[in-house]
Amino acid sequence: MSSAYFLVIACGVLALAYGWFTSRQVLTANAGSARMQEISGAVQVGARAYLNRQYRAIAAVGVVVLIVLGLTLGVRVAIGYLIGAVLSGAAGYIGMNVSVRANVRTAQAARSGLKAGLAIAFKAGAVTGLLVV
């Protein structure tokens, strides 16, 4: 394996590790009062339902594209497409989950000041970006 491939793989692994570490930091922050957590729970349920519905529609189209790719460009291309689609979906699901759960933590942190709220919000937003490397 050339050094360029090693560097690319190492950067990807580091980004994933930092994304995991950052998500842990965000999700261990104070989630606020019971009322804030109640509202946050309702938002989480709605976001999960929305994402599940979207993914069902995308999966239907994705299966058709997978079959067309397999028949026209070969099995290796189709497998690459499938791996990319699954990992992209996982990154989106994890990113949405962290973002929605971070909302209440951002609101709670903002009660003590803008800097604290922005720190949580920035870290939460970075998670999705780090997972799509």
Short mmCIF file of C-alpha atoms in Angstrom, two decimals:
data_model
loop_
_atom_site.label_atom_id
_atom_site.label_comp_id
_atom_site.label_asym_id
_atom_site.label_seq_id
_atom_site.Cartn_x
_atom_site.Cartn_y
_atom_site.Cartn_z
CA MET A 1 0.00 0.00 0.00
CA SER A 2 1.45 3.36 -0.96
CA SER A 3 1.95 6.10 1.59
CA ALA A 4 -0.82 8.18 0.00
CA TYR A 5 -3.38 5.43 0.62
CA PHE A 6 -2.14 5.00 4.16
CA LEU A 7 -2.46 8.74 4.77
CA VAL A 8 -6.01 8.81 3.40
CA ILE A 9 -7.06 5.83 5.53
CA ALA A 10 -5.38 7.30 8.62
CA CYS A 11 -7.13 10.65 8.14
CA GLY A 12 -10.47 8.89 7.76
CA VAL A 13 -9.94 6.83 10.90
CA LEU A 14 -8.87 9.92 12.85
CA ALA A 15 -11.93 11.85 11.66
CA LEU A 16 -14.24 9.01 12.70
CA ALA A 17 -12.55 8.73 16.09
CA TYR A 18 -12.78 12.46 16.68
CA GLY A 19 -16.43 12.42 15.58
CA TRP A 20 -17.17 9.69 18.13
CA PHE A 21 -15.24 11.58 20.83
CA THR A 22 -17.05 14.83 20.02
CA SER A 23 -20.47 13.17 20.06
CA ARG A 24 -19.69 11.75 23.52
CA GLN A 25 -18.74 15.25 24.72
CA VAL A 26 -21.98 16.71 23.41
CA LEU A 27 -24.23 13.96 24.74
CA THR A 28 -22.75 14.11 28.25
CA ALA A 29 -23.60 17.81 28.59
CA ASN A 30 -26.45 18.84 30.89
CA ALA A 31 -29.81 18.16 29.21
CA GLY A 32 -31.71 20.79 31.19
CA SER A 33 -34.92 20.61 33.16
CA ALA A 34 -37.51 17.84 33.03
CA ARG A 35 -39.76 20.02 30.85
CA MET A 36 -36.90 20.71 28.42
CA GLN A 37 -36.17 16.98 28.22
CA GLU A 38 -39.85 16.22 27.64
CA ILE A 39 -39.98 18.59 24.68
CA SER A 40 -36.67 17.25 23.41
CA GLY A 41 -38.04 13.72 23.56
CA ALA A 42 -41.00 14.71 21.40
CA VAL A 43 -38.68 16.33 18.86
CA GLN A 44 -36.53 13.19 18.81
CA VAL A 45 -39.56 10.99 18.12
CA GLY A 46 -40.65 13.27 15.27
CA ALA A 47 -37.18 13.45 13.76
CA ARG A 48 -36.77 9.68 13.93
CA ALA A 49 -40.16 9.13 12.27
CA TYR A 50 -39.29 11.63 9.52
CA LEU A 51 -35.90 10.06 8.87
CA ASN A 52 -37.30 6.53 8.83
CA ARG A 53 -39.91 7.58 6.27
CA GLN A 54 -37.30 9.28 4.11
CA TYR A 55 -34.98 6.29 4.27
CA ARG A 56 -37.76 3.92 3.18
CA ALA A 57 -38.34 6.04 0.07
CA ILE A 58 -34.62 6.35 -0.62
CA ALA A 59 -34.12 2.61 -0.14
CA ALA A 60 -36.74 1.83 -2.78
CA VAL A 61 -34.94 4.00 -5.33
CA GLY A 62 -31.57 2.74 -4.12
CA VAL A 63 -32.48 -0.88 -4.79
CA VAL A 64 -33.45 -0.02 -8.37
CA VAL A 65 -30.18 1.87 -8.89
CA LEU A 66 -28.25 -1.02 -7.32
CA ILE A 67 -29.79 -3.50 -9.76
CA VAL A 68 -29.17 -1.24 -12.77
CA LEU A 69 -25.55 -0.71 -11.71
CA GLY A 70 -25.04 -4.42 -11.18
CA LEU A 71 -26.43 -5.27 -14.60
CA THR A 72 -24.69 -2.50 -16.54
CA LEU A 73 -21.38 -1.89 -14.75
CA GLY A 74 -20.81 -5.11 -12.86
CA VAL A 75 -21.06 -6.55 -9.40
CA ARG A 76 -18.00 -4.73 -8.01
CA VAL A 77 -19.47 -1.33 -8.84
CA ALA A 78 -22.82 -2.35 -7.37
CA ILE A 79 -21.15 -3.52 -4.15
CA GLY A 80 -19.24 -0.24 -3.92
CA TYR A 81 -22.50 1.65 -4.39
CA LEU A 82 -24.21 -0.45 -1.72
CA ILE A 83 -21.42 0.10 0.80
CA GLY A 84 -21.43 3.84 0.11
CA ALA A 85 -25.21 4.07 0.41
CA VAL A 86 -25.32 2.15 3.70
CA LEU A 87 -22.49 4.15 5.26
CA SER A 88 -23.97 7.43 4.03
CA GLY A 89 -27.32 6.47 5.54
CA ALA A 90 -25.66 5.54 8.81
CA ALA A 91 -23.81 8.87 8.92
CA GLY A 92 -27.06 10.72 8.28
CA TYR A 93 -28.94 8.79 10.94
CA ILE A 94 -26.19 9.23 13.54
CA GLY A 95 -25.80 12.90 12.64
CA MET A 96 -29.53 13.56 12.96
CA ASN A 97 -29.64 11.69 16.25
CA VAL A 98 -26.75 13.66 17.74
CA SER A 99 -28.06 16.98 16.39
CA VAL A 100 -31.56 16.50 17.74
CA ARG A 101 -30.29 15.36 21.12
CA ALA A 102 -27.85 18.28 21.20
CA ASN A 103 -30.60 20.88 20.79
CA VAL A 104 -31.73 20.69 24.40
CA ARG A 105 -28.13 20.66 25.60
CA THR A 106 -27.37 23.75 23.53
CA ALA A 107 -30.39 25.53 24.99
CA GLN A 108 -29.34 24.58 28.52
CA ALA A 109 -25.73 25.65 27.94
CA ALA A 110 -26.88 28.96 26.43
CA ARG A 111 -28.56 29.79 29.73
CA SER A 112 -25.08 30.31 31.18
CA GLY A 113 -23.86 32.31 28.19
CA LEU A 114 -23.52 32.51 24.44
CA LYS A 115 -20.04 30.98 24.43
CA ALA A 116 -21.18 27.78 26.17
CA GLY A 117 -24.19 27.40 23.89
CA LEU A 118 -22.15 27.92 20.74
CA ALA A 119 -19.53 25.41 21.91
CA ILE A 120 -22.15 22.65 22.21
CA ALA A 121 -23.85 23.63 18.94
CA PHE A 122 -20.59 23.73 16.99
CA LYS A 123 -19.45 20.35 18.29
CA ALA A 124 -22.83 18.78 17.53
CA GLY A 125 -22.77 20.14 13.99
CA ALA A 126 -19.23 18.89 13.45
CA VAL A 127 -20.18 15.29 14.19
CA THR A 128 -22.03 14.74 10.91
CA GLY A 129 -19.25 16.35 8.91
CA LEU A 130 -16.67 14.15 10.57
CA LEU A 131 -18.67 10.99 9.91
CA VAL A 132 -19.00 11.50 6.15
CA VAL A 133 -15.28 11.34 5.42
#
